[in-house]
């Protein structure tokens, strides 16, 4: 559920705001409105925090030699930690500068690589004696075209170009020199000095890298320091950004506002009475945008690691679909992975990590519990469909085949539907996918009907539900089988095809008239008429949303095909001792790659069906932001 919020404002004496904020942070229940503070202290804290973040980034990238034991170092105070961060940043900048110098010097050396050793002092010495030499390069086939009146000294030649010295008699370029000849500027220092500089720079870089390695022992202290800085920045930002009276009198006031969950309001009220704060509260008005705080039982809360990773937060006035999200995502995950063998690997890995973390940290990460649940769902679906590591049916034990559900199992090819026709396994799986769509999307519309039950708008929601049910049969007819699911189909005396058409038509009419109802039916009709194109496309969207669930079958089919192909490639190696290692490597790599692709498919498809198709039928935009109270502890 989404916890209701109270809009609150606190008024305190300006001279007591430091103590008041400390108490408020200790209480940790008020989500404050956005505040932009200022001041030298805040700027200094932000600067130190930026330095700490950069230092952590630099030190965390350093790979220590294997077997290196963490050294025991003395605890540094905050001042020394700031200095240590500045030292690491300075070393990093020096290292970067040295790399730039090496790159520049190396380019310069490469430029003179074919000239040999070059020293600008030699050219200057000769110039002082009246001999002015200029270095030139020219294509090999153009060297002979140099006018004989021009004095040149051949240095060396290659297949493509020639290097020569020109005895200059002035500052201008000689007229008889071909345009292809270009002057080579002398280096800033001798090539020998450039090589020496590169050696010195590389040696200095090695020294810097050693110093950085020595500083890795402080990374934990700097990380803890950076965490403290973030909380200090948060506090100082609020302290310096609080609104206040312009007067500097003893009685001048300061105030702050935000939101507090209704179940924590009593704690805030008690604190206000105890500390002498003036407290005003009210229910949020439509113009307010309160934060979203979710509260669910332990099972439903398993979905939080995923939604936190995705950054999806329902708006304060939207639905909390955490429970439905978890239920259907678990089903989707199992169907997309689709292989009971992969499910066993996931379960084994999750259990191993749970036992290890419980042993080392005494707590269990909810993400691992979610992974265990998803692994169990994959095992269950693999059992139902008789899919195990992509093995063929003749390779799977008979008892596993017996555990599968015949209408959905790969161990069977055709099944009697109980009326007139035969359905293949793939057709049954498609029907199962579309049935999931019908159930999930019906839940969405039922929630909307309950929400709008006090308004005639609920009739429009009911019409959307009727359209969904009618369109479900159309999807079966067009995608699964036009013969089995025809418009003239009669089951138990009921003309289901005709009923489907009536549901679509009647549902469309109900939705057209009442979907925009806001006190006036006429206005609702006019509003729908203005958006007639969107309304008509809405019917098409219902069809496409149902069909979209076929991706669960299609992706699982692709994964099964990949697993089977890997097995076929590795099969001929089985039984040959010489090829056993290659056999194992191929299986591990092939199935490992398939698992990775399945993970990506779950993120793309399994998440999409919940956050797009299901959410769109709920009218959700995921427009919320997370409740993060002003507190001493880190907000997760």
XYZ file of C-alpha atoms in Angstrom:
636
model
C 0.000 0.000 0.000
C 0.988 3.639 -0.437
C 1.217 5.206 3.008
C -0.907 8.399 3.304
C 1.047 11.600 3.935
C 0.480 14.766 5.926
C 1.647 18.157 4.711
C 3.498 19.765 7.656
C 5.209 23.067 8.441
C 7.438 23.771 11.430
C 8.179 27.227 12.797
C 11.071 27.678 15.219
C 13.159 30.455 16.674
C 16.018 31.461 14.396
C 18.524 31.196 17.233
C 17.409 27.610 17.992
C 17.317 26.215 14.465
C 20.630 24.336 14.793
C 19.370 22.352 17.784
C 15.923 21.981 16.211
C 17.332 20.515 12.992
C 19.491 18.110 14.968
C 16.394 16.876 16.824
C 14.404 16.693 13.579
C 17.127 14.649 11.932
C 17.291 12.340 14.948
C 13.529 11.843 14.653
C 13.920 10.954 10.941
C 10.319 11.099 9.720
C 9.960 14.340 7.727
C 10.591 14.381 3.979
C 11.595 18.009 3.493
C 10.704 20.168 0.527
C 13.593 20.827 -1.816
C 15.902 23.459 -0.359
C 18.898 25.172 -1.921
C 21.307 26.347 0.771
C 24.411 28.487 0.408
C 27.407 29.715 2.354
C 31.130 29.131 2.742
C 30.724 26.106 5.004
C 28.398 24.366 2.542
C 30.757 25.137 -0.346
C 33.705 23.730 1.634
C 31.787 20.569 2.491
C 30.811 20.054 -1.159
C 34.414 20.596 -2.242
C 35.672 18.040 0.294
C 32.969 15.592 -0.757
C 33.894 15.951 -4.428
C 37.523 15.304 -3.521
C 36.589 12.220 -1.499
C 34.439 10.841 -4.316
C 37.256 11.340 -6.821
C 39.769 9.755 -4.451
C 37.572 6.705 -3.887
C 37.163 6.349 -7.646
C 40.928 6.481 -8.188
C 41.878 4.102 -5.369
C 39.117 1.585 -6.106
C 40.449 1.116 -9.645
C 43.884 0.078 -8.411
C 44.364 -3.683 -8.547
C 46.584 -4.979 -5.767
C 48.839 -8.002 -6.293
C 47.236 -11.318 -5.411
C 47.757 -12.359 -1.820
C 48.233 -8.795 -0.603
C 47.046 -8.554 2.985
C 45.353 -5.354 4.139
C 47.771 -3.258 6.147
C 46.817 -1.890 9.546
C 47.015 1.899 9.572
C 46.212 4.520 12.144
C 42.904 6.353 12.012
C 43.167 9.778 10.401
C 41.087 12.704 11.572
C 38.903 14.604 9.101
C 41.529 17.260 8.456
C 44.152 14.678 7.548
C 41.659 12.794 5.411
C 41.032 15.974 3.411
C 44.792 16.317 2.982
C 45.075 12.671 1.969
C 42.383 13.155 -0.694
C 44.168 16.250 -1.984
C 47.416 14.264 -2.106
C 45.855 11.417 -4.099
C 44.186 13.844 -6.518
C 47.464 15.733 -6.958
C 49.308 12.480 -7.705
C 46.630 11.529 -10.206
C 46.877 14.890 -11.967
C 50.678 14.625 -12.034
C 50.393 11.158 -13.523
C 48.041 12.420 -16.221
C 50.325 15.364 -16.964
C 53.325 13.035 -17.265
C 51.437 10.774 -19.657
C 50.602 13.816 -21.780
C 54.267 14.844 -21.808
C 55.344 11.332 -22.774
C 52.786 11.289 -25.580
C 53.971 14.664 -26.846
C 57.655 13.693 -26.644
C 56.994 10.334 -28.297
C 55.236 12.087 -31.171
C 58.202 14.432 -31.510
C 60.627 11.513 -31.553
C 58.515 9.729 -34.136
C 58.675 12.851 -36.296
C 62.464 12.657 -36.302
C 62.714 8.877 -36.328
C 64.118 8.817 -39.878
C 66.459 11.746 -39.281
C 68.509 10.109 -36.595
C 69.898 12.185 -33.735
C 68.932 15.864 -34.046
C 70.141 18.667 -31.776
C 68.845 22.260 -32.151
C 72.069 23.534 -30.546
C 74.084 22.199 -33.503
C 71.934 24.190 -35.929
C 72.313 27.291 -33.752
C 76.096 26.849 -33.588
C 76.385 26.556 -37.380
C 74.076 29.551 -37.851
C 76.464 31.533 -35.652
C 79.250 30.613 -38.045
C 77.220 31.843 -41.005
C 75.993 28.426 -42.079
C 72.191 28.341 -41.902
C 70.762 24.865 -42.446
C 67.069 23.981 -42.740
C 65.653 20.448 -42.655
C 63.369 19.419 -45.507
C 61.468 16.323 -46.637
C 60.277 15.688 -50.202
C 58.714 12.758 -52.121
C 61.489 10.567 -53.552
C 60.450 11.150 -57.178
C 60.585 14.947 -56.731
C 64.076 15.237 -55.255
C 65.728 15.268 -58.674
C 63.563 18.245 -59.669
C 65.293 20.571 -57.177
C 67.055 23.391 -59.041
C 70.808 22.829 -59.299
C 71.403 26.345 -58.034
C 70.050 25.343 -54.616
C 72.651 23.899 -52.261
C 71.350 20.742 -50.533
C 72.897 18.000 -48.458
C 71.266 14.570 -48.724
C 70.728 13.047 -45.297
C 69.014 9.789 -46.257
C 66.311 8.477 -48.540
C 63.598 5.871 -48.407
C 61.199 4.303 -50.870
C 58.694 7.146 -50.594
C 60.555 10.211 -49.344
C 63.933 11.902 -49.106
C 65.392 13.945 -46.229
C 67.878 16.673 -46.966
C 69.406 19.822 -45.511
C 69.013 23.106 -47.368
C 71.753 25.682 -47.134
C 69.631 28.767 -46.610
C 70.772 32.132 -47.924
C 67.862 34.102 -46.523
C 64.579 33.867 -44.702
C 62.540 33.248 -47.857
C 61.904 29.872 -49.503
C 64.086 29.376 -52.621
C 62.175 29.694 -55.909
C 63.649 26.545 -57.445
C 62.401 24.323 -54.610
C 59.447 22.119 -55.676
C 56.195 22.847 -53.821
C 56.096 19.196 -52.593
C 59.118 19.878 -50.363
C 58.103 20.860 -46.824
C 60.205 22.285 -44.040
C 60.722 20.202 -40.879
C 60.875 22.440 -37.771
C 63.662 21.611 -35.356
C 62.640 19.968 -32.065
C 62.468 22.011 -28.832
C 65.459 20.023 -27.567
C 67.708 17.282 -28.859
C 66.224 13.870 -29.600
C 68.603 12.413 -27.004
C 67.153 14.786 -24.400
C 63.610 13.811 -25.453
C 64.433 10.138 -24.883
C 65.916 10.986 -21.502
C 62.812 12.980 -20.553
C 60.570 10.045 -21.482
C 62.665 7.725 -19.307
C 62.464 10.181 -16.390
C 58.704 10.622 -16.808
C 58.123 6.854 -16.891
C 60.202 6.447 -13.761
C 58.195 9.198 -12.037
C 54.943 7.531 -13.111
C 56.113 4.261 -11.564
C 56.834 6.145 -8.347
C 53.400 7.792 -8.392
C 51.694 4.453 -8.987
C 53.568 3.012 -6.021
C 52.455 5.935 -3.862
C 48.848 5.429 -4.974
C 49.052 1.725 -4.126
C 50.331 2.647 -0.662
C 47.331 4.960 -0.220
C 44.789 2.213 -0.938
C 44.939 1.288 2.751
C 42.948 4.455 3.478
C 40.055 3.731 1.108
C 37.740 2.454 3.848
C 38.408 5.517 6.012
C 37.846 7.847 3.053
C 34.621 6.017 2.133
C 33.273 6.407 5.663
C 34.376 10.053 5.620
C 32.558 10.653 2.343
C 29.375 9.127 3.787
C 29.605 11.488 6.761
C 30.185 14.412 4.430
C 26.987 13.640 2.510
C 24.962 13.780 5.726
C 26.725 17.004 6.784
C 25.996 18.527 3.369
C 22.354 17.549 3.691
C 22.185 19.127 7.162
C 24.057 22.303 6.211
C 21.986 22.661 3.044
C 18.805 22.650 5.127
C 20.292 24.849 7.847
C 21.509 27.536 5.449
C 18.492 27.298 3.159
C 15.688 27.609 5.711
C 13.329 30.492 5.149
C 13.464 33.116 7.870
C 12.503 36.634 8.803
C 14.841 39.376 7.742
C 15.131 40.651 11.320
C 18.096 39.619 13.445
C 16.205 40.027 16.716
C 16.123 37.350 19.409
C 12.532 36.582 18.478
C 13.075 36.219 14.720
C 11.598 33.051 13.267
C 12.644 30.388 10.773
C 10.425 27.760 9.191
C 10.538 24.610 7.147
C 7.966 22.351 5.464
C 7.609 18.881 4.045
C 5.656 15.650 4.289
C 5.376 13.052 7.023
C 3.623 9.633 6.907
C 0.379 9.651 8.882
C 1.617 6.796 11.067
C 4.635 8.907 12.091
C 2.737 12.145 12.586
C 2.176 11.455 16.285
C 5.967 11.207 16.815
C 6.495 14.548 15.084
C 3.690 16.164 17.084
C 5.185 14.859 20.330
C 8.624 16.210 19.371
C 7.131 19.588 18.454
C 5.400 19.842 21.837
C 8.536 18.792 23.686
C 10.816 21.273 21.878
C 8.397 24.183 21.604
C 8.022 24.139 17.829
C 4.942 25.516 16.129
C 3.479 22.728 13.983
C 0.860 23.084 11.254
C -0.501 20.119 9.303
C -3.047 19.359 6.614
C -3.926 16.660 4.110
C -2.198 17.090 0.745
C -4.185 19.127 -1.758
C -4.298 18.284 -5.488
C -1.571 20.833 -6.165
C 0.820 19.007 -3.784
C 3.159 16.295 -4.998
C 3.907 14.149 -1.935
C 6.628 11.501 -1.937
C 5.675 7.843 -2.143
C 6.281 5.480 0.752
C 5.360 1.850 0.159
C 4.514 -0.572 2.926
C 3.843 -4.235 2.208
C 4.390 -7.601 3.862
C 7.733 -9.394 3.652
C 6.729 -11.495 0.660
C 5.512 -8.597 -1.481
C 8.561 -6.540 -0.439
C 10.756 -8.997 -2.343
C 10.000 -6.994 -5.494
C 11.618 -3.834 -4.076
C 15.210 -4.678 -5.170
C 13.954 -4.890 -8.765
C 11.859 -1.709 -8.674
C 14.710 0.137 -6.937
C 17.071 -1.032 -9.687
C 14.620 0.135 -12.348
C 13.976 3.398 -10.511
C 10.217 2.952 -10.880
C 8.139 4.635 -8.182
C 4.343 4.934 -8.405
C 2.924 8.413 -7.975
C 1.357 9.237 -4.617
C -2.127 9.100 -6.159
C -1.427 6.055 -8.351
C -1.805 2.364 -7.536
C 0.688 0.319 -5.554
C 0.990 -2.784 -7.732
C 3.930 -4.313 -5.864
C 2.068 -7.551 -5.133
C 0.768 -7.989 -8.680
C 4.166 -6.979 -10.068
C 5.866 -9.689 -8.000
C 3.295 -12.360 -8.915
C 3.318 -11.805 -12.660
C 7.041 -11.016 -12.905
C 7.762 -14.334 -11.189
C 5.559 -16.136 -13.717
C 7.108 -14.230 -16.635
C 10.630 -14.975 -15.397
C 9.944 -18.684 -15.172
C 8.366 -18.761 -18.635
C 11.126 -16.717 -20.312
C 13.948 -18.800 -18.834
C 11.693 -21.774 -19.471
C 14.261 -24.415 -18.514
C 14.046 -26.366 -15.273
C 17.774 -27.113 -15.415
C 18.598 -23.406 -15.511
C 16.163 -22.960 -12.638
C 18.076 -25.501 -10.546
C 21.303 -23.577 -11.203
C 19.632 -20.329 -10.089
C 18.195 -21.952 -6.961
C 21.556 -23.524 -6.069
C 23.402 -20.241 -6.571
C 20.817 -18.262 -4.593
C 20.866 -20.730 -1.678
C 24.675 -20.738 -1.585
C 24.790 -16.920 -1.505
C 22.026 -16.746 1.127
C 23.857 -19.158 3.464
C 27.167 -17.363 2.909
C 25.793 -13.857 3.549
C 23.800 -15.055 6.552
C 26.950 -16.592 7.970
C 29.137 -13.535 7.362
C 26.730 -10.618 7.879
C 23.898 -12.301 9.860
C 21.418 -10.790 7.391
C 19.958 -11.873 4.070
C 19.812 -9.594 1.070
C 16.194 -9.373 -0.207
C 17.583 -9.520 -3.734
C 18.867 -13.046 -3.068
C 15.487 -14.100 -1.712
C 13.877 -12.733 -4.873
C 16.416 -14.658 -6.961
C 15.525 -17.854 -5.072
C 11.821 -17.305 -5.750
C 12.484 -16.695 -9.451
C 14.642 -19.822 -9.619
C 11.870 -21.917 -8.075
C 9.395 -20.493 -10.608
C 11.763 -21.492 -13.425
C 12.053 -25.040 -12.042
C 8.254 -25.231 -11.808
C 7.736 -24.074 -15.402
C 10.501 -26.366 -16.671
C 8.729 -29.254 -14.915
C 5.369 -28.304 -16.438
C 6.801 -28.092 -19.975
C 9.386 -30.897 -19.548
C 12.310 -28.686 -20.543
C 15.678 -29.529 -18.953
C 18.993 -28.107 -20.234
C 17.712 -28.290 -23.826
C 17.744 -32.117 -23.779
C 15.682 -34.062 -26.298
C 12.733 -36.126 -25.093
C 14.602 -39.430 -25.461
C 17.333 -38.073 -23.151
C 14.930 -37.074 -20.353
C 13.986 -39.709 -17.733
C 10.418 -40.997 -17.904
C 9.553 -39.863 -14.373
C 10.279 -36.234 -15.360
C 7.976 -36.595 -18.363
C 5.247 -37.886 -16.074
C 5.540 -34.761 -13.903
C 4.822 -32.488 -16.886
C 1.395 -31.196 -17.894
C 0.453 -32.969 -21.172
C -1.232 -29.960 -22.795
C 1.862 -27.775 -22.231
C 4.630 -30.363 -22.242
C 7.295 -30.769 -24.918
C 6.903 -34.514 -24.413
C 3.635 -34.381 -26.334
C 2.759 -32.893 -29.711
C -1.053 -32.798 -29.966
C -3.906 -32.669 -27.500
C -7.665 -33.031 -27.805
C -9.373 -29.855 -26.638
C -12.448 -31.676 -25.387
C -14.795 -30.414 -28.114
C -14.001 -30.906 -31.779
C -10.369 -30.125 -32.619
C -6.767 -30.957 -32.006
C -4.405 -28.354 -30.532
C -0.627 -28.538 -30.703
C 1.596 -27.867 -27.706
C 2.671 -24.544 -29.192
C -0.951 -23.511 -29.645
C -1.704 -24.392 -26.035
C 1.286 -22.369 -24.877
C 0.078 -19.424 -26.946
C -3.379 -19.727 -25.396
C -1.739 -19.816 -21.962
C 0.140 -16.581 -22.739
C -3.011 -14.849 -23.935
C -4.901 -16.107 -20.883
C -2.228 -14.544 -18.673
C -2.794 -11.304 -20.578
C -6.539 -11.555 -20.026
C -6.109 -12.169 -16.288
C -3.522 -9.449 -15.684
C -5.215 -6.778 -17.781
C -8.626 -7.669 -16.288
C -7.160 -7.076 -12.849
C -6.049 -3.633 -14.045
C -9.556 -2.707 -15.214
C -11.200 -4.140 -12.093
C -8.958 -1.930 -9.967
C -10.016 1.062 -12.061
C -13.687 0.127 -11.634
C -13.257 -0.011 -7.846
C -11.398 3.302 -7.877
C -14.131 5.046 -9.878
C -17.042 3.193 -8.248
C -18.509 6.436 -6.886
C -18.666 7.980 -10.343
C -20.329 7.073 -13.632
C -16.797 6.874 -14.989
C -16.761 3.302 -13.689
C -19.150 2.425 -16.567
C -16.398 3.482 -18.992
C -13.940 1.261 -17.064
C -16.431 -1.616 -17.317
C -16.704 -0.993 -21.067
C -12.909 -1.237 -21.376
C -13.087 -4.558 -19.536
C -15.770 -5.855 -21.917
C -13.625 -4.824 -24.902
C -10.703 -6.723 -23.404
C -12.764 -9.913 -22.997
C -14.169 -9.691 -26.509
C -10.797 -8.939 -28.040
C -9.321 -11.979 -26.257
C -11.440 -14.248 -28.440
C -10.485 -12.286 -31.571
C -6.805 -12.814 -30.727
C -7.382 -16.561 -30.362
C -9.130 -16.579 -33.731
C -6.490 -14.564 -35.610
C -3.316 -15.858 -33.935
C -3.988 -19.379 -32.643
C -6.533 -20.931 -35.018
C -9.255 -19.425 -37.167
C -10.828 -22.859 -37.491
C -11.091 -23.748 -33.825
C -11.930 -20.213 -32.704
C -14.272 -18.971 -35.405
C -16.920 -16.255 -35.248
C -19.665 -18.849 -35.616
C -18.254 -20.976 -32.795
C -20.888 -22.358 -30.408
C -19.914 -23.892 -27.078
C -22.598 -25.410 -24.797
C -25.228 -23.601 -26.818
C -23.478 -20.216 -26.426
C -22.404 -18.428 -29.647
C -19.042 -17.318 -28.226
C -17.968 -15.584 -31.449
C -21.106 -13.441 -31.479
C -20.728 -12.710 -27.762
C -17.167 -11.517 -28.402
C -18.318 -9.086 -31.101
C -21.110 -7.768 -28.841
C -18.652 -7.293 -25.971
C -16.287 -5.301 -28.196
C -19.042 -3.129 -29.670
C -20.924 -2.587 -26.416
C -17.720 -2.039 -24.461
C -16.546 0.531 -26.990
C -19.834 2.422 -26.708
C -19.748 2.406 -22.893
C -16.134 3.546 -22.900
C -16.797 6.248 -25.497
C -19.665 7.735 -23.478
C -18.304 7.488 -19.935
C -14.485 7.307 -20.050
C -14.142 11.109 -19.673
C -17.097 11.564 -17.324
C -16.647 14.415 -14.875
C -20.163 15.346 -13.840
C -21.653 15.643 -17.326
C -22.344 12.848 -19.840
C -22.573 15.358 -22.712
C -19.148 16.811 -21.915
C -17.735 13.286 -21.706
C -19.094 12.457 -25.188
C -17.743 15.717 -26.608
C -14.329 15.033 -25.102
C -14.284 11.539 -26.621
C -15.398 12.989 -29.968
C -12.498 15.440 -29.935
C -10.112 12.516 -29.557
C -12.002 10.101 -31.803
C -8.800 8.898 -33.497
C -7.195 8.054 -30.144
C -10.389 6.358 -28.964
C -10.519 4.150 -32.066
C -6.810 3.375 -31.788
C -7.489 2.378 -28.193
C -9.419 -0.646 -29.490
C -6.430 -1.605 -31.637
C -4.165 -1.154 -28.632
C -6.222 -3.652 -26.657
C -5.597 -6.210 -29.421
C -1.868 -5.442 -29.578
C -1.495 -5.513 -25.798
C -2.956 -9.019 -25.610
C -0.840 -10.222 -28.539
C 2.216 -8.684 -26.869
C 2.145 -11.482 -24.277
C 3.066 -14.018 -26.941
C 6.633 -12.817 -26.429
C 6.740 -15.080 -23.349
C 6.355 -18.129 -25.591
C 8.536 -16.816 -28.425
C 11.510 -15.851 -26.254
C 11.362 -19.140 -24.358
C 11.259 -20.990 -27.701
C 14.389 -19.139 -28.846
C 16.203 -19.959 -25.599
C 15.253 -23.622 -25.902
C 16.534 -23.711 -29.483
C 19.888 -22.227 -28.423
C 20.249 -24.750 -25.590
C 19.439 -27.608 -27.958
C 21.963 -26.326 -30.526
C 24.707 -26.157 -27.890
C 23.967 -29.753 -26.924
C 24.111 -30.878 -30.547
C 27.480 -29.163 -31.021
C 28.923 -30.716 -27.869
C 27.328 -34.160 -28.379
C 29.954 -35.646 -30.721
C 32.688 -34.834 -28.169
C 31.069 -36.929 -25.436
C 32.859 -40.209 -24.761
C 36.244 -39.019 -26.080
C 38.732 -38.472 -23.255
C 40.904 -36.188 -25.399
C 37.955 -33.897 -26.155
C 36.430 -33.945 -22.664
C 37.859 -30.536 -21.722
C 36.540 -28.981 -24.952
C 33.184 -30.665 -24.278
C 32.914 -29.052 -20.845
C 34.086 -25.635 -22.081
C 31.558 -25.640 -24.938
C 28.672 -26.604 -22.642
C 29.589 -24.035 -19.990
C 30.135 -21.254 -22.528
C 27.062 -22.067 -24.635
C 24.596 -22.480 -21.795
C 26.198 -19.589 -19.881
C 25.680 -17.311 -22.873
C 22.088 -18.517 -23.164
C 21.467 -17.707 -19.497
C 22.858 -14.201 -20.000
C 20.572 -13.698 -23.014
C 17.639 -14.907 -20.915
C 18.480 -12.376 -18.208
C 18.412 -9.606 -20.817
C 15.110 -10.974 -22.154
C 13.600 -10.871 -18.678
C 14.643 -7.235 -18.264
C 13.327 -6.279 -21.695
C 10.155 -8.375 -21.862
C 9.238 -9.504 -18.351
C 9.576 -6.008 -16.921
C 7.888 -4.386 -19.907
C 4.648 -6.359 -19.547
C 4.291 -5.018 -15.993
C 5.513 -1.455 -16.451
C 3.938 -0.814 -19.862
C 1.017 -3.049 -20.853
C -0.329 -3.669 -17.339
C 0.433 -0.135 -16.154
C -1.124 1.522 -19.211
C -4.426 -0.263 -18.552
C -4.197 1.007 -14.975
C -3.511 4.544 -16.206
C -0.193 4.586 -14.331
C 2.685 6.834 -15.387
C 5.141 5.881 -12.590
C 5.404 9.589 -11.841
C 6.351 9.304 -8.177
C 9.522 9.866 -6.218
C 10.731 7.970 -3.193
C 10.075 9.028 0.400
C 13.468 9.971 1.856
C 13.177 11.551 5.302
C 15.663 13.986 6.811
C 17.493 11.561 9.098
C 20.843 10.569 10.565
C 20.949 7.285 8.681
C 21.438 6.823 4.956
C 18.222 6.787 2.910
C 17.861 3.644 0.812
